[in-house]
GROMACS .gro file of C-alpha atoms in nm:
model
  203
    1MET     CA    1   1.980   1.868  -1.579
    2LYS     CA    2   1.834   1.986  -1.912
    3LYS     CA    3   1.960   1.713  -2.144
    4GLY     CA    4   2.069   1.355  -2.117
    5ARG     CA    5   1.933   1.004  -2.091
    6LEU     CA    6   1.748   0.827  -1.811
    7ARG     CA    7   1.738   0.448  -1.824
    8ILE     CA    8   1.468   0.276  -1.619
    9ALA     CA    9   1.415  -0.097  -1.570
   10ALA     CA   10   1.089  -0.201  -1.405
   11VAL     CA   11   0.917  -0.527  -1.315
   12THR     CA   12   0.621  -0.636  -1.524
   13THR     CA   13   0.349  -0.532  -1.278
   14THR     CA   14   0.455  -0.168  -1.323
   15LYS     CA   15   0.349  -0.162  -1.688
   16TYR     CA   16   0.001  -0.066  -1.571
   17PHE     CA   17   0.117   0.265  -1.419
   18MET     CA   18   0.476   0.346  -1.516
   19PRO     CA   19   0.397   0.499  -1.858
   20ARG     CA   20   0.145   0.736  -1.696
   21LEU     CA   21   0.397   0.839  -1.431
   22LEU     CA   22   0.660   0.919  -1.691
   23GLY     CA   23   0.437   1.164  -1.877
   24PRO     CA   24   0.470   1.462  -1.638
   25PHE     CA   25   0.845   1.408  -1.602
   26CYS     CA   26   0.890   1.410  -1.980
   27ALA     CA   27   0.685   1.729  -2.003
   28GLN     CA   28   0.902   1.900  -1.742
   29TYR     CA   29   1.231   1.773  -1.888
   30PRO     CA   30   1.179   1.749  -2.266
   31GLY     CA   31   1.553   1.734  -2.326
   32ILE     CA   32   1.595   1.406  -2.139
   33ASP     CA   33   1.551   1.088  -2.340
   34ILE     CA   34   1.394   0.807  -2.138
   35SER     CA   35   1.417   0.435  -2.203
   36LEU     CA   36   1.190   0.199  -2.011
   37GLU     CA   37   1.255  -0.175  -1.994
   38VAL     CA   38   0.961  -0.372  -1.850
   39ILE     CA   39   1.088  -0.718  -1.759
   40ASN     CA   40   1.045  -0.992  -1.500
   41ARG     CA   41   1.223  -0.964  -1.167
   42ASP     CA   42   1.503  -1.210  -1.244
   43ARG     CA   43   1.603  -1.020  -1.557
   44LEU     CA   44   1.579  -0.690  -1.369
   45LEU     CA   45   1.816  -0.821  -1.102
   46GLU     CA   46   2.059  -0.929  -1.374
   47ARG     CA   47   2.055  -0.577  -1.517
   48LEU     CA   48   2.094  -0.434  -1.168
   49ALA     CA   49   2.398  -0.653  -1.102
   50ARG     CA   50   2.555  -0.522  -1.424
   51ASN     CA   51   2.455  -0.161  -1.347
   52GLN     CA   52   2.291  -0.125  -1.689
   53ASP     CA   53   2.029   0.131  -1.586
   54ASP     CA   54   1.986   0.440  -1.371
   55ILE     CA   55   1.668   0.342  -1.186
   56TYR     CA   56   1.517   0.002  -1.105
   57VAL     CA   57   1.154  -0.024  -0.998
   58MET     CA   58   1.042  -0.333  -0.805
   59GLY     CA   59   0.833  -0.433  -0.507
   60VAL     CA   60   1.088  -0.638  -0.311
   61PRO     CA   61   1.447  -0.502  -0.313
   62PRO     CA   62   1.718  -0.769  -0.320
   63ASP     CA   63   1.933  -0.848  -0.018
   64GLY     CA   64   2.309  -0.828  -0.023
   65MET     CA   65   2.349  -0.560  -0.291
   66ASP     CA   66   2.500  -0.216  -0.239
   67ILE     CA   67   2.204  -0.014  -0.362
   68GLU     CA   68   2.015   0.294  -0.254
   69CYS     CA   69   1.643   0.232  -0.221
   70GLU     CA   70   1.358   0.485  -0.205
   71PRO     CA   71   0.991   0.387  -0.157
   72PHE     CA   72   0.768   0.586  -0.389
   73LEU     CA   73   0.434   0.417  -0.455
   74ASP     CA   74   0.197   0.200  -0.251
   75ASN     CA   75   0.029  -0.090  -0.423
   76SER     CA   76  -0.217  -0.344  -0.287
   77LEU     CA   77  -0.251  -0.715  -0.353
   78VAL     CA   78  -0.594  -0.871  -0.399
   79VAL     CA   79  -0.731  -1.223  -0.424
   80LEU     CA   80  -0.890  -1.287  -0.762
   81ALA     CA   81  -1.150  -1.559  -0.825
   82PRO     CA   82  -1.392  -1.653  -1.103
   83ALA     CA   83  -1.715  -1.457  -1.065
   84SER     CA   84  -1.901  -1.786  -1.018
   85HIS     CA   85  -1.671  -1.917  -0.742
   86LYS     CA   86  -1.840  -2.028  -0.419
   87LEU     CA   87  -1.626  -1.794  -0.207
   88ALA     CA   88  -1.757  -1.497  -0.404
   89HIS     CA   89  -2.110  -1.551  -0.275
   90LEU     CA   90  -2.067  -1.605   0.099
   91GLY     CA   91  -2.205  -1.266   0.197
   92ARG     CA   92  -1.923  -1.219   0.450
   93THR     CA   93  -1.548  -1.175   0.473
   94VAL     CA   94  -1.364  -1.485   0.355
   95ARG     CA   95  -1.138  -1.637   0.619
   96PHE     CA   96  -0.776  -1.691   0.525
   97ALA     CA   97  -0.812  -2.059   0.612
   98GLU     CA   98  -1.079  -2.086   0.342
   99ILE     CA   99  -0.860  -1.956   0.061
  100ALA     CA  100  -0.573  -2.171   0.192
  101ARG     CA  101  -0.776  -2.476   0.088
  102GLU     CA  102  -0.794  -2.351  -0.271
  103ASP     CA  103  -0.550  -2.403  -0.559
  104PHE     CA  104  -0.358  -2.097  -0.674
  105LEU     CA  105  -0.220  -1.974  -1.003
  106VAL     CA  106   0.117  -1.807  -0.955
  107ARG     CA  107   0.392  -1.629  -1.143
  108GLU     CA  108   0.733  -1.784  -1.195
  109ARG     CA  109   0.973  -1.829  -0.904
  110GLY     CA  110   1.150  -1.503  -0.822
  111SER     CA  111   0.848  -1.288  -0.904
  112GLY     CA  112   0.800  -1.012  -0.647
  113THR     CA  113   0.426  -1.082  -0.620
  114ARG     CA  114   0.492  -1.451  -0.567
  115LEU     CA  115   0.755  -1.379  -0.300
  116THR     CA  116   0.508  -1.161  -0.110
  117MET     CA  117   0.236  -1.423  -0.149
  118GLU     CA  118   0.461  -1.702  -0.021
  119ARG     CA  119   0.554  -1.492   0.281
  120LEU     CA  120   0.187  -1.428   0.361
  121PHE     CA  121   0.110  -1.799   0.363
  122GLU     CA  122   0.426  -1.878   0.558
  123GLU     CA  123   0.334  -1.621   0.824
  124ARG     CA  124  -0.005  -1.791   0.858
  125GLY     CA  125   0.159  -2.130   0.892
  126VAL     CA  126  -0.026  -2.281   0.597
  127PRO     CA  127   0.111  -2.425   0.272
  128LEU     CA  128   0.050  -2.250  -0.058
  129ARG     CA  129  -0.124  -2.489  -0.297
  130VAL     CA  130   0.022  -2.412  -0.640
  131ARG     CA  131  -0.190  -2.543  -0.925
  132MET     CA  132   0.004  -2.384  -1.209
  133GLU     CA  133   0.287  -2.141  -1.282
  134LEU     CA  134   0.226  -1.889  -1.560
  135GLY     CA  135   0.459  -1.637  -1.717
  136SER     CA  136   0.238  -1.327  -1.716
  137ASN     CA  137  -0.041  -1.160  -1.522
  138GLU     CA  138  -0.260  -1.165  -1.831
  139ALA     CA  139  -0.226  -1.544  -1.855
  140ILE     CA  140  -0.309  -1.577  -1.486
  141LYS     CA  141  -0.627  -1.371  -1.526
  142GLN     CA  142  -0.738  -1.584  -1.819
  143ALA     CA  143  -0.669  -1.899  -1.616
  144VAL     CA  144  -0.880  -1.759  -1.330
  145VAL     CA  145  -1.164  -1.701  -1.576
  146GLY     CA  146  -1.119  -2.061  -1.690
  147GLY     CA  147  -1.172  -2.185  -1.335
  148LEU     CA  148  -0.822  -2.323  -1.286
  149GLY     CA  149  -0.774  -2.160  -0.948
  150LEU     CA  150  -0.748  -1.838  -0.749
  151ALA     CA  151  -0.473  -1.580  -0.785
  152VAL     CA  152  -0.310  -1.303  -0.586
  153LEU     CA  153  -0.232  -1.007  -0.808
  154SER     CA  154  -0.154  -0.640  -0.778
  155ASP     CA  155  -0.472  -0.434  -0.784
  156SER     CA  156  -0.312  -0.220  -1.054
  157THR     CA  157  -0.316  -0.519  -1.290
  158ILE     CA  158  -0.696  -0.534  -1.273
  159GLY     CA  159  -0.791  -0.170  -1.336
  160ASP     CA  160  -1.064  -0.135  -1.598
  161ASP     CA  161  -0.990  -0.479  -1.733
  162HIS     CA  162  -1.241  -0.619  -1.980
  163LEU     CA  163  -1.255  -0.933  -1.764
  164ARG     CA  164  -1.415  -0.744  -1.474
  165ASN     CA  165  -1.749  -0.920  -1.530
  166GLU     CA  166  -1.587  -1.263  -1.533
  167VAL     CA  167  -1.370  -1.232  -1.223
  168CYS     CA  168  -1.419  -1.087  -0.878
  169ILE     CA  169  -1.197  -0.960  -0.600
  170LEU     CA  170  -1.262  -1.158  -0.284
  171ASP     CA  171  -1.301  -0.981   0.049
  172VAL     CA  172  -1.041  -1.183   0.241
  173GLU     CA  173  -0.928  -1.118   0.598
  174GLY     CA  174  -0.581  -0.964   0.597
  175PHE     CA  175  -0.619  -0.834   0.242
  176PRO     CA  176  -0.524  -0.617   0.075
  177PRO     CA  177  -0.169  -0.616   0.211
  178MET     CA  178   0.016  -0.306   0.099
  179VAL     CA  179   0.325  -0.361  -0.112
  180ARG     CA  180   0.540  -0.056  -0.167
  181SER     CA  181   0.705  -0.022  -0.504
  182ASN     CA  182   1.065   0.085  -0.460
  183CYS     CA  183   1.307   0.276  -0.676
  184SER     CA  184   1.657   0.140  -0.643
  185THR     CA  185   1.969   0.303  -0.781
  186PHE     CA  186   2.308   0.140  -0.826
  187GLY     CA  187   2.574   0.406  -0.838
  188ARG     CA  188   2.501   0.777  -0.864
  189SER     CA  189   2.632   0.877  -1.205
  190ASN     CA  190   2.302   1.043  -1.299
  191CYS     CA  191   2.184   1.139  -0.952
  192SER     CA  192   2.009   1.464  -1.048
  193ARG     CA  193   1.787   1.287  -1.301
  194GLN     CA  194   1.729   0.993  -1.068
  195ASP     CA  195   1.641   1.209  -0.771
  196GLY     CA  196   1.421   1.437  -0.979
  197TRP     CA  197   1.210   1.148  -1.102
  198ILE     CA  198   1.193   0.971  -0.765
  199MET     CA  199   1.103   1.281  -0.566
  200ARG     CA  200   0.831   1.377  -0.814
  201HIS     CA  201   0.654   1.044  -0.770
  202ARG     CA  202   0.707   0.957  -0.403
  203ARG     CA  203   0.380   0.910  -0.216
   0.00000   0.00000   0.00000
């Protein structure tokens, strides 16, 4: 496929790596125009239900939809705390029971990161103490700096963040759990472009 259009919808956590991944594909296929919509998971699922795009990138594929799903990128979740937090200075691995006693800052309901986080706590048989819901990862990081609670975020959202000196990643037992980002396709009208992009970035 030398020319055409590839429409991609991706959840917000992918904004930290999706643009970089698209660069090599664009260089190899300069005749293909790419549109990238970075949105929250609920809006992505709405677009998926209406078959508005060619590829959908998310961490947790939905149940009950006739889609084809290909894993392509591993991502890890980490526990973020203020640099001054008591759990950051224990000199040992933090037990899960210790973070379970802390308040957490979370994304809105339906967020893939929140779903994974809720499952982790449910598997441990402990309740998740939600202090506050926030609409973006950036807001959550600022709230962590402000001492409002801990957070579980994708490691890719931290990167070379300017807040590195004000927050720390806790060494918690069972972390980091690996979350695989998935490419889902609904229908196969542009399968050569879809498969070309997915196969290039699977790892």
